[in-house]
Coordinates of N, CA and C in Angstrom, one line a residue:
X1 N 110.1 102.7 100.8 CA 109.2 103.3 101.7 C 108.1 102.3 102.1
X2 N 107.8 102.2 103.4 CA 106.9 101.2 103.9 C 105.4 101.6 103.5
X3 N 105.0 100.6 102.5 CA 103.4 100.8 101.8 C 102.5 100.8 102.7
X4 N 102.6 100.1 104.0 CA 101.4 100.0 104.9 C 101.2 101.3 105.4
X5 N 102.0 102.2 105.6 CA 101.7 103.6 105.9 C 100.6 104.3 104.9
X6 N 100.9 104.0 103.6 CA 100.0 104.6 102.8 C 98.8 103.9 102.5
X7 N 98.6 102.5 102.9 CA 97.5 101.9 103.1 C 96.5 102.5 104.1
X8 N 97.3 102.6 105.2 CA 96.3 103.2 106.5 C 95.9 104.6 106.2
X9 N 96.8 105.5 105.3 CA 96.5 106.7 104.9 C 95.3 107.0 104.2
X10 N 95.3 105.8 103.0 CA 94.2 105.7 102.2 C 92.9 105.4 102.6
X11 N 92.9 104.6 103.8 CA 91.7 104.2 104.5 C 91.2 105.5 105.2
X12 N 92.1 106.1 105.8 CA 91.7 107.4 106.6 C 90.9 108.5 105.6
X13 N 91.6 108.5 104.4 CA 91.1 109.4 103.6 C 89.7 109.2 103.1
X14 N 89.6 107.9 102.6 CA 88.2 107.3 102.2 C 87.2 107.3 103.4
X15 N 87.7 106.9 104.4 CA 86.6 106.7 105.6 C 86.3 108.0 106.1
X16 N 86.8 109.2 105.7 CA 86.5 110.6 106.2 C 85.3 110.8 105.3
X17 N 84.8 110.2 104.5 CA 83.8 110.5 103.8 C 82.6 109.4 103.6
X18 N 82.8 108.4 104.5 CA 82.0 107.2 104.5 C 81.2 107.2 105.8
X19 N 82.0 107.7 106.9 CA 81.2 107.5 108.2 C 80.2 108.5 108.3
X20 N 79.1 107.8 109.2 CA 77.8 108.7 109.1 C 77.9 110.1 109.7
X21 N 78.6 110.2 110.8 CA 78.6 111.5 111.5 C 80.0 112.2 111.6
X22 N 81.0 111.4 111.7 CA 82.4 111.6 111.9 C 83.3 111.8 110.7
X23 N 83.9 112.9 110.5 CA 84.8 113.1 109.3 C 86.1 113.0 110.0
X24 N 87.0 112.0 109.5 CA 88.4 111.9 110.0 C 89.2 113.1 109.9
X25 N 89.2 113.5 108.5 CA 89.9 114.8 108.0 C 88.8 115.8 107.9
X26 N 89.0 116.9 108.8 CA 88.1 118.0 108.6 C 88.3 118.7 107.3
X27 N 87.3 119.4 106.8 CA 87.2 120.2 105.6 C 88.6 121.1 105.5
X28 N 88.9 121.8 106.6 CA 90.0 122.5 106.8 C 91.2 121.8 106.7
X29 N 91.3 120.7 107.5 CA 92.6 119.8 107.3 C 92.7 119.4 105.8
X30 N 91.7 119.1 105.2 CA 91.8 118.7 103.7 C 92.3 119.8 102.8
X31 N 92.0 120.9 103.2 CA 92.6 122.1 102.4 C 93.8 122.4 102.7
X32 N 94.3 122.2 103.9 CA 95.8 122.4 104.3 C 96.5 121.1 103.8
X33 N 96.1 120.0 103.8 CA 96.7 118.9 103.2 C 97.2 119.1 102.0
X34 N 96.1 119.4 101.0 CA 96.5 119.5 99.5 C 97.5 120.6 99.3
X35 N 97.5 121.8 100.1 CA 98.5 122.8 99.9 C 99.8 122.5 100.3
X36 N 100.0 121.7 101.4 CA 101.0 121.0 102.0 C 101.6 120.0 100.9
X37 N 100.8 119.3 100.3 CA 101.4 118.3 99.3 C 101.9 119.0 98.0
X38 N 101.5 120.3 97.8 CA 102.0 121.2 96.6 C 103.2 121.8 97.0
X39 N 103.7 121.7 98.3 CA 105.0 122.1 98.7 C 104.7 123.7 99.2
X40 N 103.6 124.0 99.3 CA 103.4 125.4 100.1 C 103.9 125.6 101.5
X41 N 104.5 126.4 101.8 CA 105.1 126.7 103.0 C 103.9 127.1 104.2
X42 N 104.1 126.8 105.4 CA 103.0 127.2 106.4 C 102.4 128.6 106.2
X43 N 103.3 129.6 106.2 CA 102.9 131.0 106.2 C 102.2 131.3 104.9
X44 N 102.3 130.7 104.0 CA 101.5 131.1 102.7 C 100.2 130.2 102.6
X45 N 100.2 129.1 103.4 CA 98.8 128.4 103.6 C 97.9 129.3 104.4
X46 N 98.6 129.7 105.7 CA 97.8 130.6 106.7 C 97.2 131.8 106.0
X47 N 98.2 132.5 105.3 CA 97.6 133.4 104.5 C 96.4 133.4 103.5
X48 N 96.8 132.3 102.8 CA 95.6 131.9 101.8 C 94.2 131.6 102.4
X49 N 94.3 130.9 103.5 CA 93.2 130.5 104.3 C 92.6 131.2 105.3
X50 N 93.5 132.4 105.5 CA 93.0 133.4 106.5 C 93.0 132.9 107.9
X51 N 94.0 132.0 108.2 CA 94.1 131.5 109.4 C 95.6 132.0 110.0
X52 N 95.8 131.8 111.3 CA 97.4 132.1 111.8 C 98.1 131.0 111.4
X53 N 99.4 131.3 111.3 CA 100.4 130.3 111.1 C 100.5 129.3 112.1
X54 N 100.1 129.6 113.3 CA 100.0 128.5 114.3 C 99.0 127.5 114.1
X55 N 97.8 127.9 113.6 CA 96.6 127.3 113.3 C 97.1 126.1 112.1
X56 N 97.7 126.7 111.2 CA 98.0 126.0 109.9 C 99.1 125.0 110.4
X57 N 100.0 125.3 111.2 CA 100.7 124.3 111.7 C 100.3 123.1 112.5
X58 N 99.2 123.5 113.3 CA 98.5 122.6 114.1 C 97.7 121.6 113.1
X59 N 97.1 122.2 112.2 CA 96.5 121.3 111.1 C 97.4 120.4 110.5
X60 N 98.7 120.9 110.3 CA 99.5 120.0 109.5 C 99.9 118.6 110.5
X61 N 100.2 119.2 111.7 CA 100.5 118.1 112.8 C 99.4 117.1 112.9
X62 N 98.1 117.6 113.0 CA 96.9 116.7 112.9 C 96.9 115.7 111.7
X63 N 97.1 116.4 110.6 CA 97.1 115.5 109.4 C 98.0 114.5 109.3
X64 N 99.3 114.9 109.6 CA 100.4 113.7 109.4 C 100.0 112.7 110.8
X65 N 99.5 113.2 111.9 CA 99.1 112.2 112.9 C 97.9 111.2 112.3
X66 N 96.9 111.6 111.8 CA 95.8 111.0 111.5 C 96.2 110.0 110.4
X67 N 96.9 110.5 109.4 CA 97.4 109.6 108.3 C 98.4 108.7 108.6
X68 N 99.1 108.8 109.9 CA 100.2 108.2 110.1 C 101.5 108.3 109.4
X69 N 101.7 109.7 108.7 CA 102.6 109.8 108.0 C 103.8 110.7 108.8
X70 N 105.1 110.8 108.5 CA 106.1 111.2 109.1 C 106.5 112.6 108.7
X71 N 106.2 113.0 107.6 CA 106.7 114.3 107.0 C 105.9 114.7 106.0
X72 N 106.2 116.0 105.3 CA 105.4 116.4 104.2 C 105.7 115.6 102.9
X73 N 107.0 115.2 102.8 CA 107.3 114.5 101.5 C 106.5 113.3 101.5
X74 N 106.3 112.6 102.8 CA 105.5 111.4 102.5 C 104.0 111.6 102.3
X75 N 103.6 112.8 102.6 CA 102.3 113.2 102.4 C 102.1 113.5 100.9
X76 N 103.4 114.2 100.2 CA 103.2 114.6 98.9 C 103.0 113.3 98.1
X77 N 103.8 112.4 98.4 CA 103.8 111.1 97.6 C 102.5 110.2 97.7
X78 N 102.1 110.4 99.0 CA 100.7 109.9 99.3 C 99.7 110.4 98.4
X79 N 99.6 111.7 98.3 CA 98.6 112.4 97.7 C 98.8 112.1 96.1
X80 N 100.2 112.2 95.7 CA 100.4 111.7 94.3 C 99.8 110.4 93.9
X81 N 100.1 109.4 94.8 CA 99.7 108.1 94.5 C 98.2 107.9 94.4
X82 N 97.5 108.8 95.4 CA 96.0 108.6 95.3 C 95.4 109.2 94.1
X83 N 96.1 110.4 93.6 CA 95.8 110.9 92.4 C 95.8 110.2 91.0
X84 N 97.1 109.2 91.0 CA 97.2 108.2 90.0 C 96.2 107.1 90.1
X85 N 95.7 106.8 91.2 CA 94.8 105.7 91.4 C 93.4 106.3 91.1
X86 N 93.3 107.4 91.1 CA 91.9 108.1 90.8 C 91.0 108.3 92.1
X87 N 91.7 108.2 93.2 CA 90.9 108.2 94.4 C 90.4 109.8 94.6
X88 N 91.4 110.6 94.5 CA 91.1 112.0 94.7 C 90.0 112.6 93.5
X89 N 90.2 112.2 92.4 CA 89.4 112.6 91.5 C 87.8 112.2 91.8
X90 N 87.8 111.1 92.0 CA 86.4 110.5 92.3 C 85.9 111.3 93.6
X91 N 86.7 111.7 94.6 CA 85.9 112.2 95.7 C 85.7 113.8 95.3
X92 N 86.7 114.1 94.5 CA 86.4 115.7 93.9 C 85.0 115.6 93.1
X93 N 84.7 114.6 92.2 CA 83.6 114.5 91.4 C 82.4 114.3 92.3
X94 N 82.6 113.5 93.4 CA 81.5 113.5 94.2 C 81.1 114.8 95.1
X95 N 81.9 115.7 95.0 CA 81.7 117.0 95.9 C 82.2 116.8 97.2
X96 N 83.0 115.9 97.8 CA 83.4 115.8 99.1 C 84.7 116.3 99.3
X97 N 85.5 116.6 98.2 CA 86.7 117.4 98.3 C 86.8 118.6 97.6

């Protein structure tokens, strides 16, 4: 798999919490992202977050576009690698995720 995709996605994830005004991934996109990475289907995500399946699908599309990933499998691998590197835990400890 092309590691440059993951490097870009890492920069987006980190920059979403560094920028002064603009968040690259919204809070809702982050919620959907982690559920997608766990393999949850769109319908279950929508129900859990109390949004329509159409909205959940739109968030999925935006997440993949912003992170420049092609599918949910790449997203799951990306999240797993970020967790192994400690990035996710650091962001959670800082209260940004």
